[in-house]
Amino acid sequence: MKPVEIKKDIFWVGAVDWDSRDFHGYSMSPRGTTYNAFLVRDEKTVLIDTVKSDFLSEFLCSVSQACGGEPHIDYMVVNHLEPDHAGCLDVIVARFKPEKIFVSPMGEKALRSFYHDSKDWPIEVVPTGASISIGKRTIQFIETRMLHWPDNMVSYIPEDKIAFCSDAFGQNWATTERFSDEVDRGILNRLLAEYYANIVLPYSPMVLKTLDALAGMNLSIDMLCPDHGLIWRGHEDVAFALNSYREFALQKPTNKAVIIYDTMWHSTEKMARAICDGLVSEGVSVRIMSVKHNHHSAVMAEVFDAAAVLVGSPTHNNGILPMLADVLTYMKGLRPQNKIGAAFGSFGWSGECVKILTEHLSGMGMEMVEPAVKVKNRPDHETFQACYELGQKVGQAIKARLAA
Ligand code: FEO
């Protein structure tokens, strides 16, 4: 990739991964992604982060071009140790022999366990509040623990009003454009939310604390550079990204329900549609998501701002179907808050499904709407009516919650 000068003497030197579909090994990225790294030319040449090692050769080429002469790197800033950002660190250290490598306190621990031969690397730990001079500019460091790993930090250059924010405010989108004001905003905003739902959601309490801390520091930011996706450019777009994260982190429910199910012989599927009718009769917007046709990360992208989650499975070997168990395990890890839950399903003989589903949802702190509906083999008219009524009751519970 060619470097892109994003501010005077500050270059994007990242990589665009058009084929990424399995982001970080667990979340779908249907539009690909980018690994953003940056090079600052001042009295010291500073490289901020690297890229996934698959892109090493292009990355080295881009860094060399951005250096604009004999390629050299004086300082490395490692905002995050996840391998899609620090994956080329050992090669950079071996090739350019930087004078200093700046990492957060937790970053040092992560670095040592990723790079076992780093004993002699010139590491300097920079906690929140530390800053360095690189010539005309300074770089200030702010730890952002658990956004998204313990080691994450933000690097801020006040002279340019630019913040390099690692995982925060990222989106998975492979594009030829680099800036938020160059792309379709509807898509960008949706991808920001999907990224949050699948990567950042469990750390929402930390997001709120970090946003408050950043607000308290009164940083003037007119460019926000995440490690993935488009750069937020201009005060309006930066404010939009910051405000969106506050909204996401608060997890306020919206007038939406998600029905998630798996099915063997279509009985549970038919129940899902009857429940949907009941919800719609109460004015709720509904998504029906078969786990056979929707990856767990697509399900979470809908669940995270929904008021209610209704889950259905037939009983299978005294349990629930395995693809649904996958979604529930994934959902539990992301710790969604403020949800209403309900369970339904069919069975042939033992019928444990709704009890198990209820345990899963209430274990995530959801307020369960009862009675759950279960039916032996095929739903009849009475079952459909019970499903419709369950949908209505959930719809009424959503209304009550939104009105509170
Ligand atoms: Fe793409 Fe937590 O890194």
CSV table of C-alpha atoms and ligand atoms in Angstrom, one decimal:
chain,number,residue,atom,x,y,z
A,1,MET,CA,0.0,0.0,0.0
A,2,LYS,CA,1.1,3.6,-0.6
A,3,PRO,CA,1.3,5.7,2.6
A,4,VAL,CA,-1.3,8.4,2.9
A,5,GLU,CA,-0.4,11.7,4.5
A,6,ILE,CA,-3.2,12.3,7.0
A,7,LYS,CA,-1.7,15.5,8.5
A,8,LYS,CA,1.5,17.3,7.7
A,9,ASP,CA,4.3,14.7,8.2
A,10,ILE,CA,1.9,12.1,9.7
A,11,PHE,CA,1.3,9.1,7.5
A,12,TRP,CA,-1.1,6.2,7.5
A,13,VAL,CA,1.1,3.2,6.7
A,14,GLY,CA,-1.5,0.4,7.4
A,15,ALA,CA,-2.8,-2.5,5.3
A,16,VAL,CA,-6.2,-3.2,3.8
A,17,ASP,CA,-7.3,-6.8,4.2
A,18,TRP,CA,-10.0,-7.2,1.6
A,19,ASP,CA,-10.4,-10.9,2.4
A,20,SER,CA,-10.7,-10.8,6.2
A,21,ARG,CA,-13.9,-12.6,7.2
A,22,ASP,CA,-12.9,-14.2,10.5
A,23,PHE,CA,-12.0,-11.1,12.5
A,24,HIS,CA,-9.8,-11.7,15.5
A,25,GLY,CA,-10.8,-15.4,15.2
A,26,TYR,CA,-14.4,-15.1,16.4
A,27,SER,CA,-16.4,-12.4,14.7
A,28,MET,CA,-17.5,-12.1,11.1
A,29,SER,CA,-16.1,-9.2,9.0
A,30,PRO,CA,-18.1,-9.5,5.8
A,31,ARG,CA,-16.7,-6.3,4.3
A,32,GLY,CA,-13.0,-7.0,5.2
A,33,THR,CA,-11.0,-4.8,7.5
A,34,THR,CA,-7.9,-2.6,7.8
A,35,TYR,CA,-4.9,-2.7,10.1
A,36,ASN,CA,-4.0,0.9,10.7
A,37,ALA,CA,-0.5,1.9,11.6
A,38,PHE,CA,1.0,5.5,11.5
A,39,LEU,CA,4.4,7.1,11.0
A,40,VAL,CA,5.2,10.5,12.3
A,41,ARG,CA,8.2,12.4,10.9
A,42,ASP,CA,9.7,14.9,13.3
A,43,GLU,CA,13.2,15.2,14.8
A,44,LYS,CA,12.5,11.6,15.8
A,45,THR,CA,10.7,9.3,13.4
A,46,VAL,CA,8.0,7.5,15.3
A,47,LEU,CA,6.1,4.4,14.2
A,48,ILE,CA,2.8,3.9,15.9
A,49,ASP,CA,1.7,0.2,15.8
A,50,THR,CA,2.3,-2.2,13.0
A,51,VAL,CA,0.0,-4.6,11.0
A,52,LYS,CA,-0.9,-8.3,10.8
A,53,SER,CA,2.2,-10.2,9.8
A,54,ASP,CA,0.6,-11.5,6.6
A,55,PHE,CA,1.1,-7.9,5.3
A,56,LEU,CA,4.7,-7.5,6.4
A,57,SER,CA,6.3,-6.9,2.9
A,58,GLU,CA,3.8,-4.2,1.9
A,59,PHE,CA,4.1,-2.7,5.4
A,60,LEU,CA,7.9,-2.4,5.1
A,61,CYS,CA,7.5,-0.8,1.7
A,62,SER,CA,5.0,1.7,3.0
A,63,VAL,CA,7.1,2.6,6.0
A,64,SER,CA,10.1,3.1,3.8
A,65,GLN,CA,8.2,5.4,1.5
A,66,ALA,CA,6.7,7.4,4.4
A,67,CYS,CA,10.2,7.9,5.8
A,68,GLY,CA,11.0,9.9,2.6
A,69,GLY,CA,14.7,9.1,2.4
A,70,GLU,CA,16.8,6.5,4.2
A,71,PRO,CA,14.3,4.4,6.0
A,72,HIS,CA,14.7,4.6,9.8
A,73,ILE,CA,12.6,4.5,12.9
A,74,ASP,CA,13.8,6.2,16.1
A,75,TYR,CA,10.8,5.4,18.3
A,76,MET,CA,8.1,2.8,18.3
A,77,VAL,CA,4.8,3.3,20.1
A,78,VAL,CA,2.9,0.1,20.7
A,79,ASN,CA,-0.6,1.0,21.6
A,80,HIS,CA,-1.8,-2.6,21.6
A,81,LEU,CA,-0.2,-6.0,21.5
A,82,GLU,CA,-2.9,-8.0,19.8
A,83,PRO,CA,-1.1,-9.7,16.8
A,84,ASP,CA,-3.0,-7.8,14.1
A,85,HIS,CA,-1.3,-4.6,15.4
A,86,ALA,CA,1.9,-5.8,16.9
A,87,GLY,CA,2.4,-8.7,14.5
A,88,CYS,CA,5.5,-7.2,12.8
A,89,LEU,CA,7.1,-5.8,15.9
A,90,ASP,CA,10.0,-8.3,16.0
A,91,VAL,CA,10.9,-7.6,12.4
A,92,ILE,CA,10.8,-3.8,12.9
A,93,VAL,CA,13.0,-4.1,16.0
A,94,ALA,CA,15.5,-6.3,14.2
A,95,ARG,CA,15.6,-4.2,11.0
A,96,PHE,CA,15.4,-0.6,12.3
A,97,LYS,CA,16.8,-1.0,15.9
A,98,PRO,CA,14.7,1.8,17.4
A,99,GLU,CA,16.2,3.7,20.3
A,100,LYS,CA,13.0,3.3,22.3
A,101,ILE,CA,9.8,1.3,22.3
A,102,PHE,CA,7.0,2.8,24.3
A,103,VAL,CA,4.3,0.6,25.8
A,104,SER,CA,1.8,0.8,28.6
A,105,PRO,CA,2.6,-1.0,31.9
A,106,MET,CA,0.3,-3.9,31.0
A,107,GLY,CA,1.7,-3.7,27.4
A,108,GLU,CA,5.1,-4.6,28.7
A,109,LYS,CA,3.7,-7.7,30.3
A,110,ALA,CA,1.9,-8.7,27.1
A,111,LEU,CA,5.0,-7.9,25.0
A,112,ARG,CA,7.2,-10.1,27.0
A,113,SER,CA,4.8,-13.0,26.7
A,114,PHE,CA,4.4,-12.5,22.9
A,115,TYR,CA,8.0,-11.9,22.2
A,116,HIS,CA,10.1,-14.2,24.3
A,117,ASP,CA,13.4,-12.8,22.9
A,118,SER,CA,12.6,-9.2,23.8
A,119,LYS,CA,14.9,-9.2,26.9
A,120,ASP,CA,17.3,-6.7,25.3
A,121,TRP,CA,14.7,-4.5,23.5
A,122,PRO,CA,14.9,-0.8,24.6
A,123,ILE,CA,11.4,-0.8,26.2
A,124,GLU,CA,10.2,2.2,28.1
A,125,VAL,CA,6.9,1.9,30.1
A,126,VAL,CA,4.6,4.9,29.8
A,127,PRO,CA,1.7,5.0,32.2
A,128,THR,CA,-1.2,7.5,31.9
A,129,GLY,CA,0.1,11.0,32.1
A,130,ALA,CA,3.6,10.2,30.6
A,131,SER,CA,4.6,12.2,27.6
A,132,ILE,CA,7.6,12.4,25.3
A,133,SER,CA,9.1,15.0,23.0
A,134,ILE,CA,9.8,14.0,19.5
A,135,GLY,CA,10.9,17.4,18.2
A,136,LYS,CA,8.3,20.0,17.4
A,137,ARG,CA,5.7,17.6,18.8
A,138,THR,CA,4.9,15.7,22.0
A,139,ILE,CA,3.2,12.4,22.4
A,140,GLN,CA,1.0,12.0,25.5
A,141,PHE,CA,-0.1,8.5,26.6
A,142,ILE,CA,-3.4,7.5,28.2
A,143,GLU,CA,-4.0,3.9,29.3
A,144,THR,CA,-7.3,2.5,28.1
A,145,ARG,CA,-7.3,-0.8,29.9
A,146,MET,CA,-9.8,-3.4,28.6
A,147,LEU,CA,-10.5,-1.3,25.5
A,148,HIS,CA,-10.1,-4.0,24.4
A,149,TRP,CA,-7.2,-5.8,26.2
A,150,PRO,CA,-5.5,-4.8,29.4
A,151,ASP,CA,-2.6,-3.3,27.5
A,152,ASN,CA,-4.5,-0.9,25.2
A,153,MET,CA,-3.5,2.8,25.3
A,154,VAL,CA,-4.2,6.0,23.4
A,155,SER,CA,-1.4,8.2,22.1
A,156,TYR,CA,-2.2,11.8,21.6
A,157,ILE,CA,-0.3,14.5,19.8
A,158,PRO,CA,-1.7,17.9,21.1
A,159,GLU,CA,0.2,20.0,18.4
A,160,ASP,CA,-1.8,18.2,15.7
A,161,LYS,CA,-5.0,17.4,17.8
A,162,ILE,CA,-4.7,13.8,16.7
A,163,ALA,CA,-5.4,10.7,18.9
A,164,PHE,CA,-4.3,7.2,18.0
A,165,CYS,CA,-6.9,5.2,19.8
A,166,SER,CA,-6.1,1.5,19.0
A,167,ASP,CA,-9.3,-0.6,19.2
A,168,ALA,CA,-11.7,2.1,20.3
A,169,PHE,CA,-13.9,3.6,17.6
A,170,GLY,CA,-12.9,1.0,15.0
A,171,GLN,CA,-15.0,-0.6,12.3
A,172,ASN,CA,-14.4,-3.5,10.0
A,173,TRP,CA,-14.4,-2.1,6.5
A,174,ALA,CA,-11.8,-2.6,3.8
A,175,THR,CA,-11.9,0.6,1.7
A,176,THR,CA,-9.7,2.6,-0.6
A,177,GLU,CA,-10.8,5.7,1.4
A,178,ARG,CA,-9.2,6.5,4.7
A,179,PHE,CA,-11.5,9.1,6.2
A,180,SER,CA,-15.0,9.0,7.7
A,181,ASP,CA,-16.1,11.9,5.5
A,182,GLU,CA,-15.3,10.0,2.3
A,183,VAL,CA,-17.7,7.1,2.7
A,184,ASP,CA,-21.3,6.2,3.1
A,185,ARG,CA,-22.2,7.3,6.6
A,186,GLY,CA,-25.1,4.9,7.0
A,187,ILE,CA,-22.8,1.9,6.4
A,188,LEU,CA,-20.0,3.4,8.5
A,189,ASN,CA,-22.3,4.0,11.5
A,190,ARG,CA,-23.7,0.5,11.3
A,191,LEU,CA,-20.2,-1.0,11.2
A,192,LEU,CA,-19.1,1.1,14.2
A,193,ALA,CA,-22.1,-0.4,16.1
A,194,GLU,CA,-21.4,-4.0,14.9
A,195,TYR,CA,-17.8,-3.7,16.0
A,196,TYR,CA,-18.8,-2.4,19.4
A,197,ALA,CA,-21.4,-5.2,19.8
A,198,ASN,CA,-18.8,-7.9,19.1
A,199,ILE,CA,-15.6,-6.5,20.4
A,200,VAL,CA,-16.1,-3.8,23.0
A,201,LEU,CA,-19.5,-4.6,24.6
A,202,PRO,CA,-18.3,-6.5,27.7
A,203,TYR,CA,-16.1,-3.6,28.6
A,204,SER,CA,-18.9,-1.0,28.5
A,205,PRO,CA,-18.3,0.1,32.2
A,206,MET,CA,-14.7,0.8,31.2
A,207,VAL,CA,-15.8,2.7,28.1
A,208,LEU,CA,-17.9,5.1,30.3
A,209,LYS,CA,-15.0,5.6,32.7
A,210,THR,CA,-12.6,6.2,29.8
A,211,LEU,CA,-14.9,8.7,28.1
A,212,ASP,CA,-15.3,10.6,31.4
A,213,ALA,CA,-11.6,10.6,31.9
A,214,LEU,CA,-10.9,11.9,28.3
A,215,ALA,CA,-13.6,14.6,28.8
A,216,GLY,CA,-11.9,15.6,32.0
A,217,MET,CA,-8.6,16.0,30.2
A,218,ASN,CA,-10.1,18.5,27.8
A,219,LEU,CA,-8.2,17.1,24.9
A,220,SER,CA,-8.9,18.9,21.7
A,221,ILE,CA,-9.2,16.2,19.0
A,222,ASP,CA,-9.9,16.8,15.4
A,223,MET,CA,-8.7,13.4,14.2
A,224,LEU,CA,-9.4,10.1,15.9
A,225,CYS,CA,-7.4,7.2,14.4
A,226,PRO,CA,-8.6,3.7,15.3
A,227,ASP,CA,-6.6,0.6,14.5
A,228,HIS,CA,-9.3,-0.7,12.2
A,229,GLY,CA,-11.3,1.0,9.5
A,230,LEU,CA,-11.9,4.7,8.7
A,231,ILE,CA,-10.2,7.6,10.5
A,232,TRP,CA,-12.7,10.0,12.1
A,233,ARG,CA,-11.9,13.4,10.7
A,234,GLY,CA,-13.2,16.8,11.8
A,235,HIS,CA,-14.7,17.9,15.1
A,236,GLU,CA,-18.2,16.8,14.1
A,237,ASP,CA,-17.2,13.2,13.2
A,238,VAL,CA,-14.9,12.9,16.2
A,239,ALA,CA,-17.8,14.0,18.4
A,240,PHE,CA,-20.1,11.6,16.7
A,241,ALA,CA,-17.7,8.6,17.4
A,242,LEU,CA,-17.3,9.7,21.0
A,243,ASN,CA,-21.1,10.1,21.6
A,244,SER,CA,-21.9,6.9,19.8
A,245,TYR,CA,-19.6,5.0,22.2
A,246,ARG,CA,-21.3,6.6,25.2
A,247,GLU,CA,-24.7,5.6,23.8
A,248,PHE,CA,-23.6,2.1,23.1
A,249,ALA,CA,-22.0,1.7,26.5
A,250,LEU,CA,-25.2,2.8,28.3
A,251,GLN,CA,-27.0,-0.1,26.6
A,252,LYS,CA,-30.4,1.6,26.6
A,253,PRO,CA,-33.0,-0.7,25.1
A,254,THR,CA,-34.8,0.2,21.9
A,255,ASN,CA,-38.2,-0.9,20.7
A,256,LYS,CA,-36.8,-4.0,19.2
A,257,ALA,CA,-36.9,-7.8,19.9
A,258,VAL,CA,-34.7,-10.5,18.5
A,259,ILE,CA,-36.0,-14.1,18.2
A,260,ILE,CA,-33.1,-16.5,17.9
A,261,TYR,CA,-33.8,-20.2,17.3
A,262,ASP,CA,-32.7,-23.5,15.9
A,263,THR,CA,-35.0,-26.2,14.6
A,264,MET,CA,-35.0,-29.8,13.6
A,265,TRP,CA,-38.4,-30.4,11.9
A,266,HIS,CA,-39.6,-26.8,11.7
A,267,SER,CA,-41.8,-26.9,14.8
A,268,THR,CA,-39.7,-24.4,16.8
A,269,GLU,CA,-39.3,-22.3,13.7
A,270,LYS,CA,-43.1,-22.0,13.3
A,271,MET,CA,-43.4,-21.1,17.0
A,272,ALA,CA,-40.8,-18.3,16.4
A,273,ARG,CA,-43.1,-16.8,13.7
A,274,ALA,CA,-46.2,-17.0,15.9
A,275,ILE,CA,-44.3,-15.2,18.7
A,276,CYS,CA,-43.2,-12.6,16.2
A,277,ASP,CA,-46.8,-11.9,15.3
A,278,GLY,CA,-47.6,-11.3,19.0
A,279,LEU,CA,-44.7,-8.8,19.3
A,280,VAL,CA,-45.6,-7.0,16.1
A,281,SER,CA,-49.2,-6.6,17.4
A,282,GLU,CA,-47.7,-4.6,20.3
A,283,GLY,CA,-45.8,-2.4,17.9
A,284,VAL,CA,-42.3,-3.9,18.4
A,285,SER,CA,-39.8,-4.2,15.6
A,286,VAL,CA,-38.6,-7.8,15.4
A,287,ARG,CA,-35.7,-9.7,13.9
A,288,ILE,CA,-36.1,-13.5,13.5
A,289,MET,CA,-32.6,-15.1,13.3
A,290,SER,CA,-32.1,-18.8,12.6
A,291,VAL,CA,-28.7,-19.7,14.0
A,292,LYS,CA,-28.2,-21.9,10.9
A,293,HIS,CA,-28.3,-18.8,8.7
A,294,ASN,CA,-26.8,-16.2,11.0
A,295,HIS,CA,-23.3,-16.2,12.5
A,296,HIS,CA,-23.2,-15.5,16.2
A,297,SER,CA,-21.6,-12.1,15.6
A,298,ALA,CA,-24.5,-11.1,13.2
A,299,VAL,CA,-26.9,-12.2,16.0
A,300,MET,CA,-25.0,-10.0,18.6
A,301,ALA,CA,-25.1,-7.0,16.2
A,302,GLU,CA,-28.9,-7.2,16.5
A,303,VAL,CA,-29.1,-8.2,20.2
A,304,PHE,CA,-26.9,-5.4,21.6
A,305,ASP,CA,-29.5,-2.6,21.3
A,306,ALA,CA,-32.6,-4.8,21.5
A,307,ALA,CA,-34.9,-4.7,24.5
A,308,ALA,CA,-35.8,-8.4,24.4
A,309,VAL,CA,-34.2,-11.6,23.4
A,310,LEU,CA,-36.4,-14.6,22.8
A,311,VAL,CA,-34.7,-18.0,22.3
A,312,GLY,CA,-36.1,-21.2,21.0
A,313,SER,CA,-34.7,-24.7,20.6
A,314,PRO,CA,-36.1,-28.2,20.4
A,315,THR,CA,-34.9,-30.6,23.1
A,316,HIS,CA,-32.0,-32.6,21.7
A,317,ASN,CA,-30.3,-35.4,23.7
A,318,ASN,CA,-31.7,-33.9,26.9
A,319,GLY,CA,-30.3,-30.5,26.0
A,320,ILE,CA,-30.6,-27.8,23.3
A,321,LEU,CA,-29.2,-27.8,19.8
A,322,PRO,CA,-25.5,-27.2,19.6
A,323,MET,CA,-25.5,-24.2,17.3
A,324,LEU,CA,-27.8,-22.4,19.6
A,325,ALA,CA,-25.6,-23.3,22.5
A,326,ASP,CA,-22.7,-21.6,20.6
A,327,VAL,CA,-24.7,-18.4,20.2
A,328,LEU,CA,-25.7,-18.4,23.9
A,329,THR,CA,-22.1,-19.0,25.0
A,330,TYR,CA,-20.9,-16.1,22.8
A,331,MET,CA,-23.7,-13.8,24.0
A,332,LYS,CA,-23.0,-14.6,27.7
A,333,GLY,CA,-19.3,-13.6,27.2
A,334,LEU,CA,-20.4,-10.2,25.7
A,335,ARG,CA,-22.5,-9.5,28.9
A,336,PRO,CA,-25.5,-7.7,27.3
A,337,GLN,CA,-27.4,-5.7,29.9
A,338,ASN,CA,-31.0,-4.5,30.4
A,339,LYS,CA,-32.7,-7.2,28.5
A,340,ILE,CA,-36.0,-9.0,28.7
A,341,GLY,CA,-35.9,-12.7,28.0
A,342,ALA,CA,-38.3,-15.5,27.0
A,343,ALA,CA,-37.9,-19.1,26.0
A,344,PHE,CA,-39.8,-21.6,23.7
A,345,GLY,CA,-39.3,-24.9,22.0
A,346,SER,CA,-40.6,-28.2,20.9
A,347,PHE,CA,-39.7,-31.7,22.1
A,348,GLY,CA,-40.3,-35.4,21.4
A,349,TRP,CA,-40.1,-37.0,24.8
A,350,SER,CA,-38.0,-35.5,27.6
A,351,GLY,CA,-38.6,-31.8,27.0
A,352,GLU,CA,-35.8,-30.0,28.9
A,353,CYS,CA,-35.4,-27.3,26.3
A,354,VAL,CA,-37.2,-24.3,27.8
A,355,LYS,CA,-35.8,-25.0,31.3
A,356,ILE,CA,-32.3,-24.9,29.9
A,357,LEU,CA,-32.9,-21.8,27.8
A,358,THR,CA,-34.5,-20.1,30.7
A,359,GLU,CA,-31.4,-20.8,32.8
A,360,HIS,CA,-29.2,-19.5,30.1
A,361,LEU,CA,-31.1,-16.2,29.8
A,362,SER,CA,-31.7,-15.6,33.5
A,363,GLY,CA,-28.1,-16.4,34.1
A,364,MET,CA,-27.3,-13.3,31.9
A,365,GLY,CA,-29.5,-11.2,34.2
A,366,MET,CA,-32.5,-11.1,31.8
A,367,GLU,CA,-35.9,-10.4,33.2
A,368,MET,CA,-37.8,-13.5,32.1
A,369,VAL,CA,-41.4,-13.3,30.7
A,370,GLU,CA,-43.3,-16.4,31.6
A,371,PRO,CA,-44.8,-18.9,30.9
A,372,ALA,CA,-42.3,-20.2,28.4
A,373,VAL,CA,-44.0,-22.2,25.6
A,374,LYS,CA,-43.1,-25.8,24.8
A,375,VAL,CA,-44.9,-28.3,22.6
A,376,LYS,CA,-44.7,-32.0,22.0
A,377,ASN,CA,-43.7,-32.6,18.4
A,378,ARG,CA,-45.9,-30.3,16.2
A,379,PRO,CA,-47.5,-27.0,17.3
A,380,ASP,CA,-51.3,-26.9,17.0
A,381,HIS,CA,-53.7,-24.0,17.0
A,382,GLU,CA,-53.5,-23.8,20.8
A,383,THR,CA,-49.7,-23.7,20.8
A,384,PHE,CA,-49.7,-20.9,18.2
A,385,GLN,CA,-52.1,-19.0,20.3
A,386,ALA,CA,-49.8,-19.5,23.4
A,387,CYS,CA,-46.8,-18.3,21.3
A,388,TYR,CA,-48.7,-15.2,20.1
A,389,GLU,CA,-49.6,-14.4,23.7
A,390,LEU,CA,-46.0,-14.8,24.8
A,391,GLY,CA,-45.0,-12.4,22.1
A,392,GLN,CA,-47.7,-9.9,23.3
A,393,LYS,CA,-46.5,-10.2,26.9
A,394,VAL,CA,-43.0,-9.5,25.9
A,395,GLY,CA,-44.1,-6.6,23.8
A,396,GLN,CA,-46.0,-5.2,26.8
A,397,ALA,CA,-43.0,-5.6,29.0
A,398,ILE,CA,-40.9,-3.7,26.4
A,399,LYS,CA,-43.3,-0.9,26.4
A,400,ALA,CA,-43.3,-0.7,30.1
A,401,ARG,CA,-39.6,-0.6,30.2
A,402,LEU,CA,-39.2,2.0,27.5
A,403,ALA,CA,-41.8,4.2,29.4
A,404,ALA,CA,-40.1,3.9,32.7
B,1,FEO,FE1,-7.6,-5.7,16.3
B,1,FEO,FE2,-7.7,-5.8,20.1
B,1,FEO,O1,-7.2,-5.7,18.2
